[in-house]
Coordinates of C-alpha atoms in Angstrom, one line a residue:
Chain A
M487 CA 1.9 -22.0 -16.5
H488 CA 3.0 -18.8 -15.0
N489 CA 1.9 -16.9 -17.8
K490 CA -1.7 -17.9 -17.7
S491 CA -4.4 -15.9 -16.9
L492 CA -6.8 -16.4 -14.1
S493 CA -9.5 -17.6 -16.1
E494 CA -7.1 -19.9 -18.1
L495 CA -6.2 -21.4 -14.8
A496 CA -9.5 -21.9 -13.3
S497 CA -10.6 -23.7 -16.5
D498 CA -7.4 -25.8 -16.3
L499 CA -8.4 -27.1 -13.2
K500 CA -11.9 -27.3 -13.5
S501 CA -10.8 -29.7 -16.5
S502 CA -8.3 -31.3 -14.1
A503 CA -5.2 -30.6 -16.6
Y504 CA -3.7 -30.3 -13.1
S505 CA -4.6 -29.7 -9.6
S506 CA -4.3 -26.7 -7.1
V507 CA -2.2 -28.7 -5.2
E508 CA 0.3 -29.2 -7.9
L509 CA -0.6 -25.3 -9.2
T510 CA 0.4 -24.5 -5.8
Q511 CA 3.5 -26.2 -5.3
Y512 CA 4.8 -25.2 -8.9
F513 CA 4.5 -21.4 -7.6
L514 CA 6.1 -22.3 -4.4
D515 CA 9.0 -23.9 -6.1
R516 CA 9.2 -20.4 -8.1
I517 CA 9.4 -18.2 -5.0
H518 CA 12.2 -20.4 -3.4
Q519 CA 13.8 -20.4 -6.7
H520 CA 14.0 -16.5 -6.6
Q521 CA 13.7 -15.5 -3.2
P522 CA 17.7 -15.5 -2.8
S523 CA 18.2 -13.0 -5.9
L524 CA 14.8 -11.0 -5.4
N525 CA 13.8 -11.3 -1.8
A526 CA 10.3 -10.7 -2.2
F527 CA 8.7 -12.6 0.5
I528 CA 8.9 -12.3 4.2
T529 CA 7.0 -15.3 5.0
I530 CA 6.5 -18.7 2.4
M531 CA 3.7 -20.7 3.7
D532 CA 4.6 -23.8 2.0
E533 CA 2.2 -25.9 4.2
Q534 CA -0.9 -23.8 4.8
A535 CA -1.1 -22.8 0.9
L536 CA -1.0 -26.9 0.3
A537 CA -3.2 -27.6 2.9
M538 CA -5.7 -25.0 1.3
A539 CA -4.9 -25.8 -1.9
K540 CA -5.8 -29.5 -1.0
V541 CA -9.5 -28.2 0.3
A542 CA -9.6 -26.3 -3.0
D543 CA -9.3 -29.8 -4.7
E544 CA -12.2 -30.8 -2.9
Q545 CA -14.1 -28.3 -3.8
I546 CA -13.1 -28.3 -7.6
A547 CA -14.2 -31.9 -7.2
T548 CA -17.5 -31.6 -5.7
G549 CA -18.5 -28.8 -8.4
S550 CA -18.8 -26.3 -5.3
A551 CA -15.9 -24.3 -6.6
G552 CA -16.1 -20.1 -7.4
A553 CA -14.2 -18.9 -10.2
L554 CA -10.9 -18.3 -8.1
T555 CA -10.9 -21.6 -6.3
G556 CA -7.7 -23.2 -6.1
I557 CA -5.5 -20.0 -7.8
P558 CA -3.0 -19.5 -5.2
M559 CA -1.7 -15.9 -4.1
A560 CA 0.2 -13.7 -2.1
H561 CA -0.6 -11.2 0.5
K562 CA 1.3 -7.9 1.5
D563 CA 2.6 -8.7 5.1
I564 CA 0.3 -5.6 6.3
F565 CA -2.7 -8.0 6.1
C566 CA -3.2 -9.9 9.4
T567 CA -3.3 -14.0 8.7
D568 CA -4.8 -15.9 11.5
G569 CA -1.9 -18.3 12.9
V570 CA 1.0 -16.6 10.8
R571 CA 3.5 -14.0 11.6
T572 CA 2.4 -10.6 10.2
S573 CA 5.2 -8.0 10.6
A574 CA 4.3 -5.3 8.5
G575 CA 8.3 -5.3 7.8
S576 CA 9.4 -4.1 11.1
K577 CA 11.1 -5.6 14.1
M578 CA 8.6 -4.1 16.1
L579 CA 6.5 -7.1 14.8
D580 CA 8.7 -9.6 14.0
N581 CA 7.4 -11.9 16.5
F582 CA 4.1 -11.1 16.0
I583 CA 1.4 -14.2 14.8
A584 CA -1.6 -12.6 14.0
P585 CA -4.8 -13.9 16.1
Y586 CA -7.4 -13.3 13.4
N587 CA -7.6 -12.8 9.6
A588 CA -7.9 -9.0 8.1
T589 CA -11.2 -8.9 6.3
V590 CA -9.5 -8.9 2.8
V591 CA -7.8 -12.3 4.2
E592 CA -11.0 -13.6 5.3
K593 CA -12.9 -13.0 1.9
L594 CA -10.2 -14.5 -0.4
N595 CA -10.0 -17.5 1.8
A596 CA -13.3 -17.7 1.5
A597 CA -12.8 -17.3 -2.4
G598 CA -10.6 -20.5 -2.2
M599 CA -7.4 -18.9 -2.8
P600 CA -4.2 -21.0 -1.0
I601 CA -1.9 -18.3 0.5
L602 CA 1.8 -18.9 -1.2
G603 CA 3.2 -16.4 1.5
K604 CA 3.1 -13.0 2.5
T605 CA 5.4 -10.4 0.9
N606 CA 7.9 -8.0 1.7
M607 CA 7.0 -4.0 2.2
D608 CA 8.6 -0.9 3.3
E609 CA 8.5 -1.0 7.3
F610 CA 4.6 0.1 8.1
A611 CA 4.3 1.1 4.5
M612 CA 6.4 4.1 4.6
G613 CA 8.8 4.3 1.7
S614 CA 9.0 4.3 -1.8
S615 CA 11.5 2.0 -2.8
N616 CA 11.2 -1.1 -0.5
E617 CA 14.7 0.0 1.0
N618 CA 12.8 0.3 4.6
S619 CA 12.2 -3.4 5.3
F620 CA 13.6 -5.0 8.8
Y621 CA 13.8 -8.2 6.2
G622 CA 16.0 -6.4 3.7
R623 CA 15.6 -5.0 0.0
V624 CA 13.6 -6.4 -2.4
K625 CA 14.8 -6.1 -5.9
N626 CA 13.3 -5.3 -9.1
P627 CA 13.4 -8.3 -11.5
W628 CA 13.7 -6.1 -14.3
D629 CA 17.5 -5.0 -13.1
L630 CA 18.3 -6.4 -9.5
E631 CA 20.4 -3.1 -9.2
R632 CA 17.0 -1.1 -9.2
V633 CA 14.2 -0.9 -6.4
P634 CA 10.7 -2.2 -7.2
G635 CA 9.2 0.6 -5.6
G636 CA 7.3 0.7 -2.8
S637 CA 5.7 0.4 -0.3
S638 CA 4.3 -2.9 -1.8
G639 CA 7.4 -3.7 -3.3
G640 CA 7.3 -7.4 -2.3
S641 CA 4.3 -8.0 -3.9
A642 CA 4.9 -6.2 -7.1
T643 CA 7.9 -7.9 -7.6
A644 CA 6.3 -11.3 -6.8
V645 CA 3.9 -10.5 -9.6
A646 CA 6.2 -9.4 -12.0
A647 CA 8.4 -12.3 -11.8
R648 CA 5.6 -14.4 -11.9
L649 CA 6.2 -16.0 -8.7
A650 CA 2.3 -15.5 -7.6
P651 CA -0.6 -14.8 -10.0
V652 CA -2.2 -12.2 -8.3
A653 CA -0.8 -10.3 -5.0
T654 CA -2.6 -7.8 -2.7
G655 CA -1.4 -4.4 -2.0
T656 CA -2.0 -1.4 0.1
D657 CA -2.0 2.6 -1.0
T658 CA -1.8 5.0 1.1
G659 CA 0.3 7.7 -1.0
G660 CA 0.9 5.5 -4.1
S661 CA 2.0 2.5 -2.9
I662 CA 0.1 0.0 -5.1
R663 CA 0.4 2.2 -8.5
Q664 CA 4.2 3.6 -8.1
P665 CA 5.5 0.0 -7.6
A666 CA 3.3 -1.4 -10.3
S667 CA 4.8 1.0 -12.8
L668 CA 8.1 0.2 -11.7
T669 CA 7.7 -3.4 -12.5
G670 CA 5.4 -3.4 -15.1
I671 CA 2.2 -5.0 -14.1
T672 CA -1.3 -3.8 -13.3
G673 CA -2.4 -2.4 -10.1
I674 CA -5.4 -0.9 -9.0
K675 CA -6.0 1.1 -5.6
P676 CA -9.7 1.4 -5.4
T677 CA -12.0 4.2 -4.0
Y678 CA -11.1 4.8 -0.4
G679 CA -13.7 2.9 1.8
R680 CA -14.1 0.1 -1.2
V681 CA -11.9 -2.8 0.5
S682 CA -12.0 -3.1 4.2
R683 CA -9.1 -1.6 6.7
F684 CA -9.6 -4.4 9.3
G685 CA -6.9 -6.0 10.0
M686 CA -5.0 -4.2 7.6
I687 CA -1.9 -2.6 10.3
A688 CA -3.0 1.0 9.9
Y689 CA -0.3 3.7 8.8
A690 CA -2.4 6.5 7.7
S691 CA -6.3 5.5 8.3
S692 CA -7.7 8.4 6.3
L693 CA -5.8 7.2 3.3
D694 CA -5.1 3.9 3.4
Q695 CA -6.6 1.6 0.8
G696 CA -6.3 -2.1 -0.1
G697 CA -6.0 -3.3 -3.6
V698 CA -4.4 -5.5 -5.8
F699 CA -1.6 -6.5 -8.5
G700 CA -2.1 -8.6 -11.5
T701 CA -0.8 -9.4 -15.3
S702 CA -3.9 -7.7 -16.4
A703 CA -6.8 -5.8 -15.6
T704 CA -9.1 -9.1 -16.3
D705 CA -7.2 -11.0 -13.3
C706 CA -7.7 -7.5 -11.2
A707 CA -11.2 -7.3 -12.1
L708 CA -11.9 -10.6 -10.4
V709 CA -9.7 -10.4 -7.6
L710 CA -10.4 -7.0 -6.5
E711 CA -14.4 -7.9 -6.8
A712 CA -13.9 -10.3 -4.2
M713 CA -11.7 -8.3 -2.0
S714 CA -14.4 -5.8 -2.1
G715 CA -17.7 -5.0 -0.1
F716 CA -18.9 -3.2 3.2
D717 CA -17.6 -4.4 6.2
E718 CA -19.0 -3.3 9.5
K719 CA -15.8 -4.0 11.2
D720 CA -14.3 -1.1 9.7
S721 CA -16.0 2.4 10.0
T722 CA -14.9 4.1 7.4
S723 CA -15.9 1.4 4.8
S724 CA -18.6 2.2 2.3
E725 CA -22.0 0.7 2.1
Q726 CA -22.0 1.4 -1.6
A727 CA -22.9 -2.0 -3.7
V728 CA -19.9 -3.4 -5.2
G729 CA -21.1 -4.7 -8.6
D730 CA -19.6 -6.5 -11.7
F731 CA -16.3 -5.6 -12.3
S732 CA -15.7 -8.1 -15.1
A733 CA -19.1 -7.5 -16.7
T734 CA -18.4 -4.2 -18.6
L735 CA -14.7 -4.9 -19.5
N736 CA -15.4 -5.4 -23.2
N737 CA -17.6 -2.1 -23.4
S738 CA -16.3 0.3 -26.3
L739 CA -14.5 3.1 -25.5
Q740 CA -16.0 5.5 -28.4
G741 CA -16.5 8.9 -27.1
L742 CA -14.9 8.4 -23.8
K743 CA -13.4 11.4 -22.4
I744 CA -9.8 11.4 -21.3
G745 CA -8.7 14.3 -19.1
L746 CA -4.8 15.3 -19.0
P747 CA -3.7 17.3 -16.4
K748 CA -1.1 20.0 -17.5
E749 CA 0.4 20.3 -14.1
Y750 CA 1.3 16.1 -14.6
F751 CA 3.5 16.7 -17.5
K752 CA 5.6 19.7 -16.4
E753 CA 9.2 19.7 -16.4
G754 CA 10.6 16.9 -13.4
L755 CA 8.7 14.1 -16.0
D756 CA 11.6 12.2 -17.3
S757 CA 11.5 12.5 -21.1
G758 CA 11.5 9.1 -21.8
V759 CA 8.5 8.5 -19.7
A760 CA 6.5 11.3 -21.2
K761 CA 6.9 9.6 -24.5
V762 CA 5.6 6.3 -23.3
I763 CA 2.8 8.3 -21.8
D764 CA 2.2 10.0 -25.1
E765 CA 2.3 6.7 -27.1
A766 CA -0.4 5.5 -24.7
I767 CA -2.6 8.5 -25.2
A768 CA -2.2 8.3 -28.8
E769 CA -3.5 4.3 -28.8
Y770 CA -6.5 6.0 -26.6
K771 CA -7.1 8.5 -29.2
K772 CA -7.1 5.2 -32.1
M773 CA -10.1 3.5 -30.0
G774 CA -12.4 6.8 -30.4
A775 CA -11.3 8.3 -26.8
E776 CA -11.4 12.1 -27.4
I777 CA -8.5 13.9 -25.1
I778 CA -9.3 17.1 -23.0
E779 CA -6.7 19.5 -21.4
I780 CA -7.3 19.6 -17.6
S781 CA -6.0 21.4 -14.8
L782 CA -5.5 20.5 -11.1
P783 CA -3.8 23.5 -9.8
N784 CA -3.5 22.6 -6.2
S785 CA -1.7 19.6 -7.2
H786 CA 1.5 21.2 -6.2
L787 CA 0.1 21.1 -2.7
A788 CA -0.2 17.3 -2.2
I789 CA 3.0 16.2 -0.9
P790 CA 3.2 19.0 1.7
A791 CA -0.1 18.2 3.1
Y792 CA 0.3 14.4 2.8
Y793 CA 3.6 15.0 4.6
V794 CA 1.1 16.8 7.7
I795 CA -1.4 14.2 7.1
A796 CA 0.1 10.9 6.9
P797 CA 2.5 11.6 9.7
A798 CA 0.2 12.6 12.0
E799 CA -2.2 10.0 11.5
C800 CA 0.7 7.6 11.9
S801 CA 2.2 9.0 15.3
S802 CA -1.5 8.5 16.7
N803 CA -1.9 4.7 14.9
L804 CA 1.7 3.9 16.1
S805 CA 1.4 4.6 19.7
R806 CA -0.4 1.4 20.0
L807 CA 3.1 0.0 19.6
D808 CA 4.0 0.0 23.4
G809 CA 5.9 -3.7 23.8
V810 CA 2.7 -4.1 26.7
R811 CA 0.7 -6.5 24.7
Y812 CA 2.2 -7.9 21.6
G813 CA 5.5 -7.1 19.7
Y814 CA 8.7 -6.3 20.5
R815 CA 9.7 -5.2 24.4
C816 CA 13.2 -4.1 25.2
E817 CA 15.6 -5.8 27.9
N818 CA 15.2 -4.8 31.5
P819 CA 13.6 -1.7 31.3
E820 CA 14.5 0.9 34.6
N821 CA 10.6 2.3 34.7
L822 CA 7.5 2.4 32.4
Q823 CA 8.7 5.4 30.4
D824 CA 12.0 3.8 29.7
H825 CA 10.1 0.7 28.8
Y826 CA 8.0 2.5 26.0
M827 CA 11.1 4.4 24.8
R828 CA 13.6 1.9 24.5
S829 CA 10.7 -0.4 22.9
R830 CA 10.0 1.7 20.2
G831 CA 13.6 3.5 19.8
E832 CA 15.3 -0.2 19.2
A833 CA 12.3 -1.6 17.2
F834 CA 11.4 1.1 14.4
G835 CA 13.4 1.6 11.6
N836 CA 14.9 5.2 10.7
E837 CA 12.1 6.6 8.5
V838 CA 9.3 5.2 10.6
K839 CA 10.7 7.1 13.6
R840 CA 11.1 10.3 11.1
R841 CA 7.3 10.1 10.2
I842 CA 6.3 9.6 13.7
M843 CA 8.0 12.6 15.0
V844 CA 7.1 15.0 12.4
G845 CA 3.3 14.0 13.2
T846 CA 3.8 14.5 16.8
Y847 CA 5.5 17.9 16.1
A848 CA 2.5 18.7 14.0
L849 CA -0.2 17.6 16.3
S850 CA 1.6 18.7 19.5
A851 CA -0.3 21.9 21.6
G852 CA -0.2 24.6 19.7
Y853 CA 0.7 23.6 16.5
Y854 CA -2.8 21.8 15.3
D855 CA -4.1 24.6 13.5
A856 CA -1.2 25.7 11.8
Y857 CA -0.2 22.2 10.0
Y858 CA -3.1 19.6 10.6
L859 CA -6.3 21.8 10.2
K860 CA -4.3 23.6 7.6
A861 CA -3.4 20.3 5.6
Q862 CA -6.9 19.2 5.8
K863 CA -7.9 22.2 4.2
I864 CA -5.9 22.3 1.2
R865 CA -6.9 18.6 1.2
R866 CA -10.5 19.9 0.6
L867 CA -8.7 22.1 -2.4
I868 CA -7.2 19.2 -4.4
S869 CA -10.5 17.4 -3.6
E870 CA -12.3 20.3 -5.5
D871 CA -10.0 20.1 -8.7
F872 CA -10.5 16.8 -9.6
K873 CA -14.7 17.3 -8.5
Q874 CA -14.4 20.1 -11.1
A875 CA -12.3 17.9 -13.5
F876 CA -14.6 15.0 -13.7
E877 CA -17.4 17.3 -14.3
K878 CA -15.6 17.7 -18.3
V879 CA -14.1 14.0 -18.0
D880 CA -14.6 10.3 -17.7
V881 CA -11.1 9.6 -16.5
I882 CA -8.1 11.3 -15.9
M883 CA -4.5 9.9 -17.5
G884 CA -0.9 10.7 -16.6
P885 CA 2.2 9.2 -15.7
V886 CA 2.5 7.0 -12.5
A887 CA 6.1 8.5 -11.6
P888 CA 8.0 10.9 -12.8
N889 CA 10.9 8.4 -13.5
T890 CA 11.7 4.7 -14.1
A891 CA 12.9 2.4 -11.4
F892 CA 15.9 4.2 -9.7
K893 CA 19.1 2.6 -8.4
I894 CA 19.3 1.3 -4.9
G895 CA 20.5 3.3 -2.5
E896 CA 20.2 6.7 -4.8
K897 CA 17.4 7.7 -3.1
S898 CA 17.8 6.4 0.8
D899 CA 19.6 9.0 2.1
D900 CA 17.6 11.8 0.9
P901 CA 13.9 11.5 2.1
I902 CA 12.9 14.5 0.3
S903 CA 13.6 13.2 -2.9
M904 CA 12.3 10.0 -2.1
Y905 CA 9.1 11.6 -1.2
L906 CA 8.9 13.6 -4.5
S907 CA 8.8 10.1 -6.6
D908 CA 5.3 9.7 -5.2
I909 CA 4.3 13.3 -6.8
Y910 CA 1.7 12.1 -9.2
T911 CA -0.1 9.6 -6.8
I912 CA -0.5 11.2 -3.7
A913 CA -3.1 13.3 -4.9
V914 CA -5.5 10.6 -5.6
N915 CA -5.4 9.3 -2.0
L916 CA -6.2 13.1 -0.5
A917 CA -9.0 12.7 -2.9
G918 CA -10.1 9.4 -2.0
L919 CA -10.1 8.5 -5.4
P920 CA -9.6 4.9 -7.4
G921 CA -6.3 4.9 -9.1
M922 CA -4.4 2.4 -11.3
S923 CA -1.4 1.9 -13.2
I924 CA -0.9 -0.2 -16.1
P925 CA 2.1 -1.0 -18.3
A926 CA 2.7 1.2 -21.4
G927 CA 6.0 0.1 -22.4
Q928 CA 9.8 0.9 -21.7
A929 CA 11.8 3.7 -21.4
D930 CA 15.7 2.6 -21.3
N931 CA 14.7 -1.0 -20.8
L932 CA 12.4 -0.4 -17.6
P933 CA 8.9 -0.6 -17.6
V934 CA 6.8 2.6 -17.4
G935 CA 3.4 2.4 -16.3
L936 CA 0.1 4.8 -17.3
Q937 CA -2.0 5.8 -14.5
L938 CA -5.8 6.1 -14.6
I939 CA -7.6 8.4 -12.3
G940 CA -11.3 7.2 -12.2
N941 CA -14.4 9.1 -10.2
Y942 CA -15.4 8.0 -6.7
F943 CA -16.7 4.1 -6.9
D944 CA -15.6 4.0 -10.8
E945 CA -13.5 1.1 -10.5
A946 CA -15.7 -1.0 -13.2
K947 CA -15.1 1.9 -15.8
M948 CA -11.5 2.1 -15.0
L949 CA -11.1 -1.8 -15.3
N950 CA -12.6 -1.6 -18.9
I951 CA -10.4 1.7 -20.2
A952 CA -7.5 -0.6 -18.9
H953 CA -8.8 -3.9 -20.3
Q954 CA -9.4 -2.4 -23.7
Y955 CA -5.9 -0.7 -23.8
Q956 CA -4.6 -4.4 -23.2
Q957 CA -6.8 -5.7 -26.0
V958 CA -4.7 -3.7 -28.4
T959 CA -1.3 -3.6 -26.9
N960 CA 1.0 -6.3 -25.4
H961 CA 3.2 -4.5 -22.6
H962 CA 1.1 -6.3 -19.8
Q963 CA 2.4 -9.8 -21.2
Q964 CA 5.9 -8.6 -20.5
M965 CA 8.0 -10.5 -18.3
P966 CA 11.7 -10.0 -17.3
T967 CA 13.2 -13.2 -19.3
A968 CA 15.7 -13.7 -16.3
F969 CA 13.1 -15.4 -14.9
E970 CA 11.2 -17.3 -17.0
S971 CA 12.4 -20.6 -16.0
T972 CA 11.3 -23.0 -13.3
A973 CA 13.4 -25.2 -11.1
S974 CA 11.0 -27.4 -10.0
N975 CA 11.7 -30.6 -7.8
K976 CA 8.3 -31.8 -8.2
G977 CA 8.1 -32.0 -12.0
E978 CA 6.1 -29.9 -14.6
A979 CA 2.8 -29.7 -13.2
Chain B
M894 CA 12.3 26.2 9.5
S895 CA 14.9 25.0 11.5
L896 CA 14.5 22.4 14.5
S897 CA 17.7 22.3 17.2
T898 CA 18.6 18.9 18.3
E899 CA 17.1 19.9 21.6
E900 CA 13.6 20.1 20.0
V901 CA 14.1 17.0 18.4
K902 CA 14.8 15.4 21.6
K903 CA 11.7 16.9 23.1
I904 CA 9.6 15.7 20.1
S905 CA 10.8 12.0 20.8
L906 CA 10.0 12.6 24.5
L907 CA 6.4 12.9 23.8
A908 CA 6.5 10.4 21.1
R909 CA 8.2 8.1 23.1
L910 CA 11.3 6.9 21.2
A911 CA 14.7 6.6 22.5
I912 CA 17.1 8.3 20.2
S913 CA 20.9 8.6 20.6
D914 CA 22.5 12.2 20.1
E915 CA 23.7 11.2 16.9
E916 CA 20.4 10.8 15.5
A917 CA 18.7 13.6 17.3
Q918 CA 21.5 15.5 15.0
Q919 CA 20.5 13.6 12.0
Y920 CA 16.5 14.1 12.5
S921 CA 17.2 17.7 13.2
E922 CA 18.3 18.1 9.4
S923 CA 15.9 15.9 8.0
L924 CA 13.0 17.3 9.8
S925 CA 14.1 20.9 9.2
E926 CA 13.9 20.1 5.7
I927 CA 10.2 18.3 6.1
F928 CA 8.9 21.3 7.4
D929 CA 10.4 23.4 4.8
L930 CA 8.3 21.6 2.4
V931 CA 5.1 21.6 4.4
A932 CA 5.7 25.3 4.6
Q933 CA 4.4 25.6 1.0
M934 CA 1.1 25.3 2.4
N935 CA 1.4 28.8 3.7
A936 CA 1.3 30.6 0.3
V937 CA -2.4 29.4 0.2
D938 CA -5.2 31.6 1.4
T939 CA -7.3 29.0 3.1
S940 CA -9.7 31.3 5.4
G941 CA -13.6 30.0 5.0
I942 CA -12.2 26.5 3.6
E943 CA -14.0 23.6 5.6
P944 CA -11.1 20.7 6.6
M945 CA -11.8 17.7 4.8
A946 CA -11.0 14.6 7.4
H947 CA -12.9 11.9 5.1
P948 CA -12.7 11.8 1.3
Q949 CA -16.3 11.4 1.2
D950 CA -17.5 13.5 3.9
I951 CA -19.3 10.8 5.3
S952 CA -19.6 11.2 9.2
Q953 CA -18.8 8.1 11.8
R954 CA -21.2 5.3 11.3
L955 CA -23.1 4.3 14.7
R956 CA -24.1 0.8 16.1
E957 CA -25.9 -0.5 18.9
D958 CA -23.8 -0.7 22.0
V959 CA -24.2 -4.9 21.9
V960 CA -21.2 -7.5 22.8
T961 CA -20.1 -8.7 19.4
A962 CA -17.0 -10.2 19.7
S963 CA -16.5 -13.2 22.0
N964 CA -13.8 -13.3 24.9
E965 CA -10.2 -14.5 23.4
R966 CA -8.1 -13.2 26.1
E967 CA -5.9 -16.6 26.1
K968 CA -5.2 -16.4 22.6
F969 CA -4.6 -12.8 22.5
Q970 CA -2.2 -13.0 25.3
S971 CA -0.3 -15.7 24.1
I972 CA 1.7 -13.3 21.9
A973 CA 2.2 -11.0 24.7
P974 CA 5.9 -10.2 25.7
A975 CA 4.7 -11.0 29.3
T976 CA 1.5 -11.8 31.7
E977 CA 0.8 -13.0 34.8
K978 CA -2.6 -14.4 36.1
G979 CA -4.4 -13.1 32.8
L980 CA -2.7 -9.8 33.1
Y981 CA -0.1 -7.8 31.1
L982 CA 3.0 -7.2 32.9
I983 CA 4.8 -3.8 32.9
P984 CA 7.6 -2.3 35.2
Q985 CA 6.8 -1.3 38.5
V986 CA 4.6 2.1 38.8
I987 CA 3.9 2.5 42.0
E988 CA 6.6 2.2 44.9

């Protein structure tokens, strides 16, 4: 049951093969069974999930169900969920019960998808390994000694181990694509402005974008479409019409122009990963695609520019966390300054403090031009590189990450080496383009993702390109065998 | 670039983050490394290039100044660390 597609689940629900309550209970059982080993969830929402499933069953019975009604899912714990703790993986918000729903949650609730729980993540989405969570590390289901990637590592692990059919994530510098790659699933970050940021706890507002993880492009198409759209509550939300992401999945790729940036295949890329990517490109050639070498000459500047822009925006965004209106407050402050300093000092983790300080310095008097403004100019250069490339090609492909999943602890004491694991993903956020990771095979028994970078608002085309690959390969159907079994206490649903 | 522990302490005060002397020492090392990485930007001549603040160069959308949200003070204050008579409490500021 946990290997069925969303449309198979929807059709089973419609034909009463099982109810949404039974299906939801089945995934809750799997979550509880594997939580001790994977730690993918921060909050498991048994009661609310089953209550939502009951409502979905009534809608199915009365014929008012949509394509997703009754199919349970998980949300990254960065999306505010009314009446439920929304922690962003931080001690700062451990006691924060969100008083409203994020637009993404609102939309997927309206689509009838019961919420199984809130998934673990790097604190305030800052990290590439899910080692920075107040709630403990998340393990990669392919190898429990390895990281699942980050920052949406909980959502990625939940889908990879089939604890949830789909899950939301957010991507500021690679936080959907990199964990999707490292756990062998499909993940898409749409164009900046496609999915509302309202109620999505902010890290770097000009880069943050919500998206989705699933086991196939078809499943991602259904959920991404339901999440997308203009929202007046998000001042950078796009008014561009969403369209039907599923309608063009079967389009032929004959004559498709694929750009391969030579900068993404240079030294630093693991040879095992490179081999898998080459094979995937060869597969596209067989489908009639044309391969064109392109150059993104400023791509080496993406990480330096990102580590000014993202920390600067985070130091501003996280200044709202002052222990006055919500969140953690220190004991017995001597005065207001002591209150601010200790509440924040005691509640933020190491990496969050580091980025707040980098940003504070970069924005401090006398340094703005040298850092933030300079980085925004570099951002323009990086964006122009992509613009020129898209005059020649329809889609850009390459690796998502330079390596497969690394060992827990391997990079946690070395921030720079951790930052470099996002070397192929960050430029996409700076340009605001849509990006995707699809499973393309394995290197040393660990999953490798192929990255697809599309032009602005080309989500439907990217999903089509991904789907066609998944029609002729079965990498996306592989799951870690240790998580095949379900210890159900309610019987096989 | 090298940031001293004194400079880190100054930044942590600006950022309102209490950090120990030991942490200040660690941050002086890692922040210096990060600013070394960032310094790669200096090799690029960016004169005449327009800074990019928004991926699609869209300007801020404006709306009419009308009341849209309802007053939910009680719900919002129910999660506050300390309130009294509908007000948020902070340590005394004026003697």
